[in-house]
Short mmCIF file of C-alpha atoms and ligand atoms in Angstrom, two decimals:
data_model
loop_
_atom_site.label_atom_id
_atom_site.label_comp_id
_atom_site.label_asym_id
_atom_site.label_seq_id
_atom_site.Cartn_x
_atom_site.Cartn_y
_atom_site.Cartn_z
CA MET V 1 200.31 245.21 95.26
CA LEU V 2 200.25 241.58 94.26
CA SER V 3 203.57 241.88 92.46
CA THR V 4 205.06 243.55 95.53
CA LEU V 5 203.85 240.68 97.65
CA LEU V 6 205.27 238.18 95.21
CA GLN V 7 208.60 239.98 95.24
CA LEU V 8 208.62 239.99 99.01
CA ALA V 9 207.75 236.31 99.03
CA SER V 10 210.60 235.44 96.69
CA LEU V 11 212.99 237.56 98.72
CA ALA V 12 211.94 235.70 101.83
CA ALA V 13 212.52 232.41 100.05
CA LEU V 14 216.02 233.45 99.04
CA ALA V 15 216.98 235.04 102.33
CA GLN V 16 219.35 233.05 104.43
CA GLY V 17 218.48 232.33 107.68
CA HIS V 18 216.95 232.37 110.49
CA GLY V 19 218.05 231.01 113.85
CA TYR V 20 220.25 228.59 115.76
CA ILE V 21 221.52 227.93 119.26
CA SER V 22 224.73 229.90 119.65
CA THR V 23 225.32 228.98 123.32
CA PRO V 24 226.12 226.25 124.30
CA ALA V 25 227.69 225.19 121.00
CA MET V 26 225.15 223.24 118.95
CA ARG V 27 225.67 219.99 117.06
CA MET V 28 227.55 220.61 113.83
CA PRO V 29 228.19 218.27 110.91
CA GLY V 30 231.44 216.51 110.07
CA GLU V 31 232.47 213.33 108.30
CA SER V 32 229.82 211.10 109.86
CA THR V 33 227.06 213.47 108.83
CA THR V 34 228.47 213.67 105.32
CA SER V 35 228.48 209.90 105.14
CA ALA V 36 224.85 209.68 106.37
CA CYS V 37 223.24 212.74 104.79
CA GLY V 38 225.45 213.52 101.80
CA LYS V 39 227.60 216.54 101.00
CA SER V 40 224.78 218.86 99.93
CA VAL V 41 223.00 218.85 103.29
CA VAL V 42 226.25 219.36 105.15
CA ALA V 43 227.29 222.20 102.86
CA ASP V 44 223.93 223.90 103.43
CA ILE V 45 224.26 223.77 107.22
CA VAL V 46 227.88 224.85 107.20
CA ARG V 47 227.10 227.73 104.83
CA ASP V 48 224.13 228.82 106.92
CA LYS V 49 223.89 227.60 110.50
CA THR V 50 220.36 228.97 110.65
CA SER V 51 218.97 227.12 107.63
CA HIS V 52 215.48 225.66 107.81
CA VAL V 53 214.66 221.97 107.73
CA GLU V 54 212.23 222.12 104.79
CA GLY V 55 215.04 223.06 102.39
CA LEU V 56 217.02 219.92 103.18
CA PRO V 57 214.98 216.98 101.81
CA GLU V 58 215.20 218.36 98.27
CA LEU V 59 218.95 218.79 98.56
CA ALA V 60 219.31 215.33 100.04
CA ALA V 61 217.16 213.66 97.38
CA LYS V 62 219.52 214.85 94.63
CA ASP V 63 222.61 213.67 96.51
CA SER V 64 223.77 210.11 95.96
CA GLY V 65 225.42 210.22 99.39
CA TYR V 66 222.10 210.55 101.24
CA LYS V 67 221.14 207.46 103.25
CA PRO V 68 217.65 208.00 104.66
CA ALA V 69 218.00 205.13 107.12
CA GLN V 70 220.96 206.87 108.76
CA CYS V 71 220.01 210.50 108.27
CA ASN V 72 216.81 211.81 109.80
CA LEU V 73 216.66 215.40 108.56
CA TRP V 74 213.92 216.12 111.12
CA LEU V 75 216.21 215.31 114.03
CA CYS V 76 218.94 217.92 114.44
CA ARG V 77 218.81 218.44 110.64
CA GLY V 78 220.43 215.03 110.30
CA VAL V 79 223.60 216.10 112.08
CA GLN V 80 225.17 213.04 113.69
CA PHE V 81 226.29 212.58 117.27
CA ALA V 82 229.46 210.86 116.03
CA ASP V 83 230.71 214.24 114.80
CA ASN V 84 230.08 215.84 118.18
CA LYS V 85 231.63 213.51 120.74
CA ALA V 86 233.95 216.29 121.86
CA ASN V 87 231.02 218.69 122.28
CA VAL V 88 228.93 217.10 125.03
CA GLN V 89 227.72 219.14 128.00
CA THR V 90 227.63 217.50 131.43
CA TYR V 91 224.69 218.60 133.55
CA LYS V 92 223.28 217.77 136.95
CA PRO V 93 219.60 217.17 137.70
CA GLY V 94 218.00 220.51 138.56
CA GLN V 95 220.83 222.52 137.04
CA THR V 96 219.98 225.83 135.39
CA VAL V 97 221.39 226.18 131.88
CA GLU V 98 221.50 229.42 129.95
CA ILE V 99 220.74 229.15 126.23
CA LYS V 100 221.24 231.83 123.62
CA ILE V 101 219.69 231.92 120.19
CA ASP V 102 221.13 233.79 117.26
CA LEU V 103 217.91 234.83 115.53
CA THR V 104 218.70 236.58 112.26
CA ILE V 105 215.35 236.76 110.47
CA PRO V 106 211.98 236.55 112.25
CA HIS V 107 208.91 234.54 111.30
CA ALA V 108 206.09 234.69 113.81
CA GLY V 109 205.17 231.27 115.08
CA SER V 110 205.57 228.83 117.89
CA ALA V 111 208.65 227.47 119.58
CA ASN V 112 209.76 225.19 122.35
CA VAL V 113 212.79 223.76 124.06
CA SER V 114 212.63 220.08 124.93
CA ILE V 115 214.69 217.04 125.69
CA VAL V 116 214.55 214.58 122.82
CA ASP V 117 215.31 210.87 122.94
CA THR V 118 217.48 210.54 119.85
CA ASN V 119 216.84 206.80 119.46
CA THR V 120 213.11 207.32 118.96
CA ASN V 121 213.03 211.04 118.08
CA THR V 122 210.42 211.61 120.78
CA ILE V 123 210.21 214.30 123.41
CA ILE V 124 210.88 213.15 126.97
CA GLY V 125 208.43 214.67 129.43
CA PRO V 126 206.85 218.09 129.04
CA ALA V 127 208.63 220.88 127.12
CA LEU V 128 211.12 222.76 129.27
CA LEU V 129 209.97 226.01 127.71
CA SER V 130 207.20 226.70 125.28
CA TRP V 131 205.93 229.63 123.25
CA PRO V 132 202.58 228.49 121.83
CA SER V 133 202.41 231.59 119.60
CA GLY V 134 204.00 235.00 119.16
CA TYR V 135 207.57 233.75 118.91
CA ALA V 136 209.86 235.81 116.67
CA ASP V 137 207.09 238.15 115.59
CA GLU V 138 208.26 240.34 112.69
CA ARG V 139 206.56 243.44 114.10
CA GLN V 140 208.37 243.13 117.42
CA PHE V 141 211.66 242.12 115.81
CA TYR V 142 211.85 245.06 113.44
CA GLY V 143 210.53 247.38 116.13
CA HIS V 144 213.41 246.15 118.31
CA THR V 145 210.98 244.99 120.99
CA LEU V 146 211.34 241.23 120.59
CA PRO V 147 211.11 239.94 124.16
CA ALA V 148 214.68 239.28 125.30
CA ASN V 149 213.68 235.93 126.76
CA GLN V 150 212.95 234.55 123.29
CA THR V 151 216.64 234.55 122.43
CA ASP V 152 218.33 234.43 125.85
CA PHE V 153 216.69 232.19 128.40
CA SER V 154 217.34 229.53 130.98
CA ILE V 155 216.09 225.99 131.24
CA GLU V 156 216.18 223.69 134.22
CA ILE V 157 217.49 220.17 133.69
CA PRO V 158 214.70 217.87 134.92
CA THR V 159 215.21 215.78 138.02
CA THR V 160 213.00 213.03 136.62
CA LEU V 161 215.19 211.67 133.82
CA GLY V 162 216.50 208.73 135.79
CA SER V 163 219.26 207.17 133.71
CA LYS V 164 217.65 208.06 130.36
CA CYS V 165 220.22 210.67 129.39
CA ALA V 166 223.22 209.25 131.24
CA SER V 167 225.01 208.17 128.05
CA ALA V 168 226.27 210.72 125.52
CA GLY V 169 224.28 210.65 122.30
CA ASP V 170 221.08 209.29 123.83
CA CYS V 171 219.44 212.68 124.37
CA VAL V 172 219.67 216.20 123.04
CA ILE V 173 218.26 219.48 124.18
CA GLN V 174 216.36 220.65 121.15
CA TRP V 175 215.33 224.21 120.35
CA TRP V 176 212.52 224.05 117.82
CA TRP V 177 210.77 226.95 116.09
CA TYR V 178 208.13 226.92 113.38
CA GLY V 179 207.35 230.11 111.45
CA THR V 180 203.66 229.72 110.68
CA ALA V 181 203.30 231.92 107.60
CA ALA V 182 206.77 231.09 106.29
CA LYS V 183 206.12 227.36 106.83
CA GLN V 184 209.71 226.95 107.93
CA THR V 185 211.10 224.92 110.79
CA TYR V 186 214.32 225.70 112.60
CA GLU V 187 215.92 223.36 115.04
CA SER V 188 219.25 222.92 116.74
CA CYS V 189 220.52 220.39 119.22
CA ILE V 190 222.80 220.37 122.22
CA ASP V 191 224.39 217.07 123.18
CA PHE V 192 224.49 216.50 126.91
CA THR V 193 224.52 213.91 129.63
CA VAL V 194 222.97 214.05 133.05
CA ALA V 195 224.05 211.70 135.79
CA ALA V 196 221.22 209.68 137.32
CA ALA V 197 219.61 211.66 140.17
CU1 CU M 201 212.34 232.94 105.92
#
């Protein structure tokens, strides 16, 4: 029994995966991210768009190209805005935005969708959506009864942002998920602007 559990645990550790924002297109790394975070982190994200954050610091630490002052692995996995200037959504206050998650391997936990100030890595206002528990529950996933709104949902762009997110790169919409037992964090970012209300 114990050996079976250990085998399962090591399989889980090896398994790729587990989720990312597929729509709208999330932030992806390019040259600027390579220059800030090093090649190993970029290769990991390119190889597996769903990779978890906890695997990155170890990769980064062994990479001479990693510059911690420029690469915050806990914000969009370190992926830089400079690589995504051509991938910025333009929203209006109050607009409804559909988001789709490609969730490949479940880990029950909590999740939320928020607007993050990228200069301070802090959440602006309350979460737009929040699942305090029961997100990506293995039993529901493998029973094919994962609630559809965990991977295909809508958010409403707040009307209270003022000019905070008027400039591209200042804010991202962040989808964040933490698998409690797996102790793995998944996050992806959408770059956007919203004109002052
Ligand atoms: Cu896992």
